[in-house]
Coordinates of C-alpha atoms in Angstrom, one line a residue:
M574 CA 10.3 -21.6 -34.4
H575 CA 10.2 -17.9 -34.9
D576 CA 12.7 -17.2 -32.1
A577 CA 15.1 -19.7 -33.5
R578 CA 14.8 -18.2 -37.2
R579 CA 15.4 -14.7 -35.6
Y580 CA 18.6 -16.1 -33.8
V581 CA 20.1 -17.4 -37.0
I582 CA 19.4 -14.3 -38.9
F583 CA 21.1 -12.3 -36.2
T584 CA 23.9 -14.6 -36.2
V585 CA 24.3 -14.3 -40.0
I586 CA 23.9 -10.6 -39.9
L587 CA 26.6 -10.2 -37.3
C588 CA 29.1 -12.3 -39.2
I589 CA 28.4 -10.5 -42.3
L590 CA 28.8 -7.1 -40.6
M591 CA 32.0 -8.4 -38.9
L592 CA 33.3 -9.6 -42.1
A593 CA 32.6 -6.3 -43.9
K594 CA 33.8 -4.1 -41.2
F595 CA 30.4 -2.5 -41.3
Q596 CA 30.4 1.3 -40.6
F597 CA 27.8 3.8 -41.7
T598 CA 29.9 5.5 -44.3
G599 CA 28.1 4.4 -47.6
E600 CA 30.6 1.7 -48.5
S601 CA 29.0 -1.3 -49.8
F602 CA 29.3 -4.9 -48.8
A603 CA 31.6 -7.2 -50.7
Q604 CA 29.7 -9.0 -53.2
T605 CA 30.2 -12.5 -51.6
A606 CA 31.4 -13.5 -48.1
R607 CA 32.1 -16.9 -46.7
F608 CA 29.8 -18.2 -44.0
R609 CA 29.7 -21.9 -43.1
G610 CA 30.6 -23.0 -46.4
A611 CA 27.9 -20.9 -48.3
N612 CA 28.4 -18.0 -50.7
L613 CA 26.3 -15.0 -49.4
R614 CA 25.5 -12.6 -51.8
R615 CA 24.5 -9.0 -51.3
A616 CA 21.3 -9.2 -53.4
D617 CA 20.1 -12.2 -51.2
W618 CA 21.2 -10.9 -47.8
N619 CA 20.8 -7.2 -47.9
P620 CA 16.9 -7.4 -47.9
V621 CA 16.8 -9.8 -45.2
I622 CA 19.0 -7.6 -43.1
A623 CA 17.0 -4.6 -44.0
A624 CA 13.6 -6.5 -43.3
D625 CA 15.0 -7.6 -39.9
A626 CA 16.0 -4.0 -39.0
N627 CA 12.5 -2.5 -40.2
G628 CA 10.6 -5.2 -38.3
T629 CA 11.9 -4.0 -35.0
F630 CA 12.2 -0.6 -33.5
L631 CA 14.5 1.4 -35.8
S632 CA 15.6 4.7 -34.7
V633 CA 17.7 7.7 -35.8
S634 CA 19.3 10.3 -33.4
I635 CA 20.2 13.6 -35.1
D636 CA 21.7 16.1 -32.9
G637 CA 20.0 14.7 -29.8
R638 CA 16.6 14.5 -31.5
S639 CA 15.0 11.1 -32.0
F640 CA 13.1 9.8 -35.0
S641 CA 11.8 6.3 -35.6
N642 CA 10.2 3.9 -38.1
L643 CA 7.0 3.9 -35.9
D644 CA 6.4 7.5 -35.7
D645 CA 8.3 9.2 -38.4
G646 CA 8.4 6.9 -41.3
V647 CA 12.2 6.3 -41.3
Y648 CA 13.5 3.0 -42.8
M649 CA 16.3 0.8 -44.0
D650 CA 16.3 0.2 -47.8
D651 CA 17.6 -3.0 -49.6
D652 CA 21.0 -1.3 -50.0
L653 CA 21.2 -0.9 -46.2
K654 CA 20.9 2.9 -46.4
I655 CA 18.8 4.7 -43.9
M656 CA 16.0 6.6 -45.8
I657 CA 14.5 10.0 -44.4
P658 CA 11.3 11.4 -45.4
E659 CA 11.0 14.8 -46.5
T660 CA 8.5 15.5 -43.8
M661 CA 11.2 15.2 -41.1
L662 CA 14.1 16.8 -42.7
R663 CA 13.4 20.4 -41.6
D664 CA 13.4 19.5 -38.0
A665 CA 16.1 16.9 -38.2
F666 CA 18.7 18.9 -40.1
D667 CA 17.7 22.5 -39.3
C668 CA 17.2 23.1 -43.0
S669 CA 14.7 24.3 -45.6
A670 CA 13.1 21.2 -47.2
H671 CA 9.8 21.4 -49.8
V672 CA 8.6 19.4 -52.6
Y673 CA 7.8 21.4 -55.8
E674 CA 5.2 20.1 -58.1
K675 CA 5.1 16.8 -56.4
E676 CA 8.4 15.6 -57.9
Q677 CA 11.2 17.8 -57.0
L678 CA 12.4 18.0 -53.4
V679 CA 14.6 21.0 -52.6
V680 CA 16.8 21.1 -49.6
E681 CA 18.8 24.1 -48.5
K682 CA 21.2 24.7 -45.6
K683 CA 24.4 26.6 -45.4
N684 CA 25.5 27.7 -48.8
K685 CA 24.2 24.5 -50.4
V686 CA 20.9 24.0 -52.4
L687 CA 20.2 20.2 -53.1
Q688 CA 17.6 19.1 -55.7
F689 CA 16.3 15.5 -55.8
Q690 CA 14.1 13.7 -58.1
P691 CA 12.6 10.4 -57.5
N692 CA 14.3 7.2 -58.8
Q693 CA 17.4 9.1 -60.2
N694 CA 20.9 7.9 -59.6
Y695 CA 22.0 11.6 -59.2
Y696 CA 21.2 14.6 -57.5
I697 CA 22.0 18.3 -58.2
R698 CA 24.2 20.5 -55.7
N699 CA 24.1 24.2 -56.6
E700 CA 23.5 23.4 -60.4
E701 CA 26.2 20.8 -60.2
K702 CA 25.2 17.1 -61.1
K703 CA 26.4 14.5 -58.5
E704 CA 26.2 10.8 -59.4
W705 CA 25.0 8.5 -56.5
G706 CA 25.2 4.7 -56.4
G707 CA 21.4 3.8 -56.6
A708 CA 18.3 6.2 -56.3
A709 CA 19.3 9.5 -54.7
A710 CA 15.6 9.8 -53.8
K711 CA 12.5 7.7 -53.8
K712 CA 8.8 8.4 -53.7
E713 CA 6.5 6.4 -51.5
E714 CA 3.6 4.7 -53.1
G715 CA 0.3 5.9 -51.6
S716 CA 1.4 8.9 -49.7
G717 CA 3.5 10.2 -52.3
R718 CA 6.3 11.2 -49.7
M719 CA 9.9 11.7 -50.9
Y720 CA 12.7 9.9 -49.3
V721 CA 16.5 10.7 -49.5
P722 CA 19.4 8.6 -48.0
L723 CA 20.5 10.1 -44.8
E724 CA 24.0 9.5 -46.1
I725 CA 23.9 12.2 -48.6
L726 CA 22.6 14.8 -46.1
A727 CA 25.3 13.6 -43.7
Q728 CA 28.0 14.1 -46.3
E729 CA 26.7 17.4 -47.9
F730 CA 25.9 19.1 -44.4
E731 CA 29.0 17.7 -42.5
Y732 CA 27.5 15.2 -39.9
S733 CA 29.2 12.3 -38.5
C734 CA 27.3 9.0 -38.3
Q735 CA 27.5 6.0 -36.2
W736 CA 25.6 2.9 -36.4
D737 CA 24.9 0.8 -33.2
F738 CA 24.0 -2.7 -34.5
E739 CA 22.5 -4.1 -31.1
K740 CA 20.4 -1.1 -30.5
N741 CA 19.3 -0.7 -34.2
T742 CA 20.1 3.0 -34.0
L743 CA 21.9 5.4 -36.1
T744 CA 23.5 8.6 -34.5
A745 CA 24.3 11.7 -36.5
Q746 CA 26.1 14.8 -35.1
N747 CA 26.4 18.0 -36.8
L748 CA 30.0 18.9 -36.9
S749 CA 29.4 22.8 -37.5
P750 CA 26.2 23.3 -35.4
D751 CA 26.0 27.1 -35.5
M752 CA 22.9 27.6 -37.9
G753 CA 22.6 31.4 -37.4
N754 CA 26.0 31.9 -39.0
N755 CA 25.1 29.7 -42.0
L756 CA 21.9 31.5 -43.2
P757 CA 22.3 33.4 -46.4
Y758 CA 22.7 37.3 -46.4
R759 CA 19.5 37.6 -48.4
Y760 CA 16.4 35.3 -48.8
D761 CA 13.0 36.0 -50.3
L762 CA 10.1 33.6 -50.0
R763 CA 8.7 35.1 -53.3
E764 CA 11.7 33.7 -55.2
K765 CA 11.1 30.3 -53.8
G766 CA 7.5 30.0 -54.5
R767 CA 6.6 30.2 -50.9
A768 CA 5.0 33.6 -50.7
P769 CA 1.1 33.7 -50.7
V770 CA -1.0 35.9 -52.9
V771 CA -1.1 39.5 -51.7
K772 CA -4.4 40.5 -50.2
D773 CA -6.3 43.8 -49.3
Q774 CA -8.0 44.3 -46.0
G775 CA -9.9 47.4 -47.2
P776 CA -11.3 49.7 -44.5
Y777 CA -11.5 47.0 -41.7
G778 CA -9.2 46.4 -38.8
T779 CA -8.5 42.9 -39.7
C780 CA -4.7 43.0 -40.3
W781 CA -4.1 40.7 -37.4
A782 CA -6.2 37.9 -39.2
F783 CA -4.7 38.5 -42.6
A784 CA -1.2 38.5 -41.3
A785 CA -1.9 35.3 -39.2
L786 CA -3.6 33.4 -42.1
T787 CA -0.9 34.7 -44.5
A788 CA 1.7 33.3 -42.5
L789 CA -0.1 30.0 -42.2
E790 CA -0.7 29.9 -45.9
S791 CA 3.1 30.4 -46.5
S792 CA 3.9 27.6 -44.1
L793 CA 1.9 25.3 -46.4
L794 CA 3.6 26.3 -49.6
P795 CA 4.8 25.1 -52.2
E796 CA 3.3 21.6 -51.3
T797 CA -0.3 23.0 -50.7
N798 CA -1.6 26.4 -52.2
Q799 CA -4.9 27.5 -50.3
Q800 CA -6.4 31.0 -49.6
L801 CA -8.0 30.9 -46.0
S802 CA -10.8 32.8 -45.0
V803 CA -10.1 36.0 -43.1
D804 CA -13.9 36.7 -42.6
H805 CA -14.3 33.4 -40.8
M806 CA -11.6 33.9 -38.4
D807 CA -12.6 37.4 -37.6
Q808 CA -16.3 36.6 -37.1
N809 CA -16.1 33.0 -35.8
N810 CA -13.8 33.3 -32.8
S811 CA -14.5 33.6 -29.1
F812 CA -13.6 37.0 -28.6
T813 CA -16.0 40.1 -28.4
S814 CA -14.5 41.7 -31.5
N815 CA -15.7 42.7 -35.0
G816 CA -14.1 43.7 -38.1
T817 CA -13.5 47.4 -36.8
D818 CA -11.9 46.6 -33.5
G819 CA -8.7 45.1 -34.4
G820 CA -6.9 42.3 -32.8
Q821 CA -3.8 40.3 -32.1
Y822 CA -2.0 37.1 -32.7
T823 CA -3.1 35.4 -29.5
M824 CA -6.6 35.7 -30.8
A825 CA -5.4 34.0 -34.0
M826 CA -3.8 31.2 -32.1
A827 CA -6.8 30.4 -30.0
Y828 CA -9.2 30.2 -33.1
L829 CA -6.9 27.7 -34.6
A830 CA -6.0 25.8 -31.6
A831 CA -9.7 25.3 -30.7
W832 CA -10.4 23.9 -34.5
Q833 CA -12.7 26.9 -35.1
G834 CA -10.8 27.2 -38.4
P835 CA -9.3 27.7 -40.6
V836 CA -11.7 27.5 -43.7
L837 CA -11.3 28.2 -47.2
E838 CA -11.7 31.8 -48.7
E839 CA -14.1 30.3 -51.3
D840 CA -16.3 29.0 -48.7
D841 CA -16.6 32.2 -46.6
P842 CA -15.5 35.3 -49.0
Y843 CA -13.9 38.4 -47.4
G844 CA -16.0 41.7 -47.0
D845 CA -19.6 40.2 -48.1
G846 CA -21.2 40.9 -44.6
R847 CA -21.8 37.4 -44.1
T848 CA -20.2 34.3 -42.6
D849 CA -21.1 30.6 -42.0
S850 CA -20.4 29.5 -38.6
S851 CA -21.1 25.8 -39.5
L852 CA -18.1 25.5 -41.5
E853 CA -15.5 23.0 -40.1
A854 CA -11.8 23.5 -40.3
V855 CA -10.1 22.2 -43.5
M856 CA -7.0 21.4 -41.5
H857 CA -5.8 21.1 -37.7
V858 CA -3.1 23.6 -36.7
Q859 CA -0.9 21.7 -34.2
N860 CA 2.1 23.7 -33.3
M861 CA 2.4 27.5 -33.2
E862 CA 5.8 29.0 -31.7
I863 CA 6.5 32.5 -30.4
I864 CA 9.9 33.7 -31.4
P865 CA 11.6 35.9 -28.6
S866 CA 11.6 39.6 -28.8
K867 CA 14.1 41.1 -31.4
D868 CA 15.7 37.5 -32.0
L869 CA 16.5 38.6 -35.6
E870 CA 18.4 35.4 -36.2
G871 CA 15.8 33.3 -34.7
I872 CA 13.2 35.3 -37.1
K873 CA 15.4 34.4 -40.1
E874 CA 15.6 30.7 -39.4
A875 CA 11.8 30.5 -38.8
V876 CA 11.3 32.1 -42.3
F877 CA 13.8 29.9 -43.9
K878 CA 12.6 26.6 -42.3
Y879 CA 8.8 27.1 -41.8
G880 CA 7.7 30.2 -43.8
G881 CA 6.3 33.6 -43.2
V882 CA 6.6 35.0 -39.6
E883 CA 3.7 37.2 -38.3
S884 CA 5.1 40.4 -36.7
C885 CA 4.0 44.0 -36.1
I886 CA 4.9 47.6 -36.5
Y887 CA 3.7 51.2 -35.6
T888 CA 2.5 53.2 -38.7
T889 CA 0.3 56.2 -39.1
M890 CA -0.7 54.9 -42.5
Q891 CA -4.2 53.2 -43.1
E892 CA -4.0 52.1 -46.5
G893 CA -1.6 51.6 -49.4
G894 CA -1.8 55.2 -51.0
A895 CA -1.1 57.1 -47.6
Q896 CA 1.9 59.0 -46.8
S897 CA 4.2 58.7 -43.8
P898 CA 7.4 60.4 -42.4
Y899 CA 8.7 57.0 -41.8
Y900 CA 8.1 55.5 -45.2
N901 CA 10.1 56.1 -48.4
S902 CA 7.7 55.1 -51.1
E903 CA 10.4 55.1 -53.9
Q904 CA 12.4 52.5 -52.3
S905 CA 9.5 50.8 -50.3
A906 CA 11.6 51.3 -47.2
Y907 CA 10.0 51.8 -43.7
C908 CA 11.6 52.4 -40.4
Y909 CA 10.0 54.0 -37.2
V910 CA 12.0 54.8 -34.3
G911 CA 10.3 55.9 -31.1
E912 CA 8.0 54.8 -28.2
E913 CA 4.6 54.2 -29.9
K914 CA 3.4 50.7 -29.5
P915 CA 2.7 48.5 -32.6
N916 CA -0.9 48.9 -34.3
H917 CA -0.4 47.1 -37.6
D918 CA 0.5 43.4 -38.4
V919 CA 2.6 42.2 -41.2
V920 CA 4.3 39.0 -42.3
I921 CA 8.2 38.7 -42.7
I922 CA 8.8 36.7 -45.7
G923 CA 12.4 37.2 -46.0
W924 CA 15.3 39.4 -45.2
D925 CA 18.1 41.5 -46.9
D926 CA 21.3 42.1 -44.9
S927 CA 22.7 44.5 -47.5
F928 CA 19.5 46.7 -47.9
P929 CA 20.9 50.3 -47.7
K930 CA 20.4 52.3 -44.6
E931 CA 20.3 55.4 -46.8
Y932 CA 17.1 54.2 -48.2
F933 CA 15.3 54.9 -44.9
R934 CA 13.7 58.2 -44.0
T935 CA 14.7 57.8 -40.4
D936 CA 18.2 57.0 -39.2
A937 CA 18.9 53.3 -39.1
V938 CA 22.1 52.3 -37.4
E939 CA 23.1 49.9 -40.2
D940 CA 22.1 48.2 -43.3
G941 CA 19.5 45.5 -43.4
A942 CA 15.9 45.0 -43.5
F943 CA 13.1 42.4 -43.2
I944 CA 11.1 41.8 -46.4
C945 CA 7.4 42.0 -45.3
Q946 CA 4.2 41.3 -47.0
N947 CA 1.3 43.8 -46.1
S948 CA -2.4 43.4 -46.5
W949 CA -2.9 46.8 -48.5
G950 CA -3.2 45.3 -51.9
S951 CA -0.7 45.0 -54.7
S952 CA -0.7 48.7 -55.4
F953 CA 1.4 49.2 -52.0
G954 CA 5.2 49.0 -52.2
E955 CA 6.7 46.3 -54.4
N956 CA 3.4 44.8 -55.3
G957 CA 2.2 44.5 -51.7
V958 CA 5.8 44.1 -50.2
F959 CA 8.1 46.3 -48.5
Y960 CA 11.3 46.7 -46.4
V961 CA 11.4 47.2 -42.7
S962 CA 14.5 48.2 -41.1
Y963 CA 16.1 45.7 -38.6
Y964 CA 16.2 49.0 -36.3
D965 CA 12.6 49.7 -36.4
S966 CA 11.4 49.9 -32.9
N967 CA 8.7 47.4 -33.1
I968 CA 9.5 44.8 -36.0
G969 CA 10.4 41.6 -34.4
I970 CA 9.0 42.1 -31.0
H971 CA 5.9 40.0 -31.3
N972 CA 6.6 36.9 -33.6
L973 CA 4.3 34.2 -34.5
V974 CA 5.4 31.2 -36.8
F975 CA 3.3 28.0 -37.8
T976 CA 5.5 24.9 -37.4
G977 CA 3.0 22.0 -37.7
T978 CA -0.2 21.4 -39.2
G979 CA -2.1 17.9 -39.8
E980 CA -5.0 16.7 -41.8
S981 CA -8.5 17.6 -40.5
S982 CA -8.8 13.8 -40.0
N983 CA -5.8 13.2 -37.9
Y984 CA -7.9 13.2 -34.7
D985 CA -11.8 12.7 -34.2
R986 CA -12.4 14.8 -31.3
L987 CA -10.9 17.7 -29.5
Y988 CA -11.7 18.1 -25.6
Q989 CA -11.1 21.7 -24.5
S990 CA -12.4 24.4 -22.4
D991 CA -10.2 27.5 -23.3
L992 CA -11.8 28.8 -26.5
C993 CA -9.9 32.2 -25.9
G994 CA -6.6 30.4 -25.3
W995 CA -3.7 32.0 -23.5
V996 CA -5.1 35.0 -21.8
G997 CA -3.0 34.9 -18.6
Q998 CA -0.9 32.9 -16.4
M999 CA -0.9 31.1 -13.1
G1000 CA 1.6 29.4 -10.8
Y1001 CA 3.2 29.4 -7.4
K1002 CA 5.9 31.9 -7.7
K1003 CA 8.4 29.3 -8.9
E1004 CA 9.3 27.7 -12.1
S1005 CA 7.3 24.5 -12.0
V1006 CA 3.4 23.9 -11.7
Y1007 CA 1.2 20.8 -11.8
A1008 CA -2.2 21.3 -13.5
A1009 CA -5.0 18.9 -14.5
N1010 CA -8.0 19.3 -16.8
V1011 CA -10.9 16.8 -16.5
F1012 CA -13.2 15.9 -19.3
T1013 CA -16.2 13.5 -19.9
A1014 CA -15.6 11.0 -22.7
Q1015 CA -18.3 11.3 -25.2
S1016 CA -17.8 7.9 -26.5
Q1017 CA -15.1 5.0 -25.9
E1018 CA -12.2 6.6 -27.5
D1019 CA -8.3 6.4 -27.4
I1020 CA -6.8 9.6 -26.0
A1021 CA -3.5 10.1 -28.2
A1022 CA -2.3 13.6 -27.6
A1023 CA -2.4 16.6 -25.5
G1024 CA -2.2 20.4 -26.4
F1025 CA -1.1 23.2 -24.2
Y1026 CA 0.9 26.4 -24.3
T1027 CA 4.4 27.1 -22.9
T1028 CA 4.7 30.9 -21.7
D1029 CA 8.4 30.9 -22.2
R1030 CA 11.7 29.3 -23.6
D1031 CA 13.2 25.9 -22.6
T1032 CA 10.2 24.6 -21.1
S1033 CA 10.3 21.0 -19.7
Y1034 CA 7.3 19.2 -19.6
K1035 CA 5.6 15.8 -18.5
V1036 CA 2.1 14.7 -19.5
Y1037 CA 0.1 12.2 -17.6
L1038 CA -3.3 10.7 -18.1
V1039 CA -5.8 9.4 -15.5
P1040 CA -8.3 7.3 -17.6
E1041 CA -10.9 7.0 -14.7
F1042 CA -11.0 10.5 -12.6
T1043 CA -13.1 9.9 -9.5
G1044 CA -11.7 13.0 -7.5
T1045 CA -8.6 14.8 -7.1
D1046 CA -7.3 11.7 -4.9
S1047 CA -7.4 9.8 -8.3
L1048 CA -5.0 12.3 -9.8
S1049 CA -2.0 10.5 -8.0
A1050 CA -2.7 7.3 -10.1
R1051 CA -1.5 9.2 -13.2
M1052 CA 0.4 7.3 -15.9
L1053 CA 3.3 9.3 -17.7
V1054 CA 2.5 9.3 -21.5
A1055 CA 4.9 11.8 -22.7
E1056 CA 7.7 14.1 -21.8
G1057 CA 10.4 16.5 -23.3
K1058 CA 11.6 19.9 -23.6
L1059 CA 10.2 22.9 -25.8
E1060 CA 12.7 25.5 -27.0
R1061 CA 10.1 28.2 -27.7
A1062 CA 7.1 29.5 -26.2
G1063 CA 3.9 28.9 -28.0
Y1064 CA 1.1 26.2 -28.5
H1065 CA 2.3 22.6 -28.8
T1066 CA 0.5 19.4 -29.6
V1067 CA 2.4 16.4 -27.8
K1068 CA 1.7 12.9 -29.1
F1069 CA 1.5 10.1 -26.2
D1070 CA 3.9 7.3 -26.4
Q1071 CA 0.8 5.0 -26.4
A1072 CA -2.8 6.1 -26.7
I1073 CA -4.7 5.3 -23.6
R1074 CA -8.4 4.1 -23.9
V1075 CA -11.2 5.8 -22.0
Q1076 CA -14.9 4.8 -21.4
E1077 CA -18.1 6.5 -22.6
K1078 CA -19.5 9.1 -20.1
R1079 CA -16.7 8.4 -17.8
K1080 CA -14.5 11.3 -16.5
F1081 CA -10.7 11.2 -17.4
A1082 CA -7.9 13.8 -16.8
V1083 CA -4.9 15.2 -18.5
V1084 CA -2.3 16.0 -15.9
L1085 CA 0.5 18.5 -17.0
W1086 CA 3.9 19.4 -15.3
L1087 CA 5.7 22.5 -16.6
S1088 CA 9.0 23.8 -15.6
T1089 CA 9.9 27.1 -17.2
P1090 CA 13.3 28.6 -16.2
N1091 CA 12.9 32.1 -14.3
A1092 CA 9.1 31.9 -14.4
V1093 CA 6.9 32.4 -11.4
R1094 CA 3.6 31.6 -13.4
P1095 CA 4.4 29.1 -16.0
M1096 CA 0.8 27.7 -16.6
A1097 CA -1.4 29.4 -19.4
I1098 CA -5.0 30.2 -18.3
E1099 CA -8.2 31.5 -19.9
Y1100 CA -10.3 34.2 -17.9
A1101 CA -12.2 37.3 -18.2
A1102 CA -9.4 39.7 -18.3
D1103 CA -10.5 42.7 -20.7
E1104 CA -13.4 43.6 -23.1
L1105 CA -12.2 41.1 -25.6
T1106 CA -12.5 38.3 -23.1
R1107 CA -15.5 39.4 -21.2
D1108 CA -17.6 36.6 -22.4
V1109 CA -15.4 33.8 -21.4
D1110 CA -17.2 30.6 -20.4
L1111 CA -16.1 29.1 -17.1
D1112 CA -18.9 26.6 -17.0
D1113 CA -17.3 24.4 -19.7
G1114 CA -14.3 23.3 -17.5
E1115 CA -13.0 21.4 -14.5
G1116 CA -9.4 22.1 -13.9
Y1117 CA -7.1 21.7 -10.7
I1118 CA -3.7 23.1 -9.9
S1119 CA -1.1 22.0 -7.7
A1120 CA 2.5 23.0 -6.6
Q1121 CA 3.8 19.5 -6.0
G1122 CA 1.1 17.3 -7.6
R1123 CA -0.3 16.1 -4.2
Y1124 CA -2.8 18.7 -3.1
W1125 CA -5.2 20.4 -5.6
A1126 CA -7.0 23.4 -5.9
D1127 CA -10.0 24.1 -7.9
V1128 CA -9.1 26.8 -10.3
K1129 CA -12.7 28.0 -11.2
E1130 CA -13.4 28.3 -7.4
S1131 CA -10.1 29.7 -6.4
S1132 CA -9.3 31.9 -9.6
K1133 CA -12.2 32.1 -11.8
C1134 CA -10.3 30.6 -14.9
N1135 CA -10.0 27.6 -16.9
L1136 CA -6.6 25.8 -17.8
C1137 CA -5.2 25.7 -21.3
I1138 CA -4.7 22.1 -21.7
K1139 CA -6.7 19.9 -24.6
A1140 CA -7.1 16.2 -25.2
Y1141 CA -7.0 14.9 -28.7
A1142 CA -9.1 11.8 -29.2
R1143 CA -9.4 9.1 -31.9
S1144 CA -12.6 7.0 -32.2
V1145 CA -12.4 3.3 -31.4
P1146 CA -13.2 1.3 -34.7

């Protein structure tokens, strides 16, 4: 009976679409159409069509990236328009998309700024009101997510669209894909309400933690405004450091990827000489990307889409009131040109291509500067912000941006053995490698995702799961659960196509295949490499590595290291 009803519905839909010459151009169906002697009204049949489309797998492909109703919240509304949640706009359309005061969605790309408010039959484009047939934005009950019709974005940002009725898929293609040429000549997160409050590190060597958490706070704005605890990051990581030793962005990545934090500043205040190691992370940082050295356009795009980018400079100054031959305090302009390595972390919160080169005390080749937020208090520069020339020797070499966070409840358990994270690399002097981490299930759980590092750009990956690990021979029975390609180096959380259940006190394995162009050691590992990592614990891991995925070597025995592969689990109700 169900199949018969579905057949009738599809027959009706197909006839309607043929009569209306349906294409995804925003044109409405005729008010009535003749079918088997009945008058088919849009108000009657459109909801039926939408319900059937939403009841199956509905997908949208935008510039080759796939999104669906199952994973991303895409749906077809009763006007037969594909609705896109604000949470996927940034990645789908390479744009900036943020919700202000929970009621105004602002989308920026090219030279356009689009503003939407829920349940209004218009939107604003660059201060001009544009009428729209039906609601130009909708707000989802419960989650509060904002939705906009894909059709508006396709028109405004010059995308072509095609609808495949049989596959229930919409394909959108950018007609002008060069994002770099479409960025504005000047952009400042302070003007967008996306720059966190300026902080002061005082006499401590904690700039690395301030910069990391300021960048993370920026990635959450304007939707979430939180101050995160530097004290906790500095004192509760797995490295042998303290507030006077300094640090680096890879330490911040390891601390956050391991769920050691972040915690709120109010729960662990800075500079009081105390910390609370029992505090749990208030969010789960899922994705952190490393922008290639001196990729200025990549840094700008990251600031535009995601928020502040942690980077570093060399400076002889130690506090806001100090002087330097490389710093013009009157113009808050900084440029060092030389061989010294970076020794201070800052956060890039914008850029100005027209910032005059004459403002720098050292010779800058051309105009242009990154707008950087410091951690020396508001008395430094422009209320804590200064301008670093594009031609500074160190700015833009080491760059970290936070591209994905989740609620602290999104997974119930994290299986890991690499608390210090990416310390070194391993491989077989070629681009690809197989690696497997083995864990013992603490209860009956569903393994739903894996976390791992990519050590360079354009890495292809495949993730497999072995729910019953009984030795390396059982790794041949691995099941493919996810695959894809990652544009940048960094830490990534990859959701499985389908969660796999494991049993309490039974071993399971996450198997990872990586292929990184031009790499000879593509697998990230943790080991005792220096003074900071001297206390690495190798007793908490069981890992294996293989060139072809057939014969496996124990990495603890052969190389005294742990593999950087994590598993994310959800409890079984």
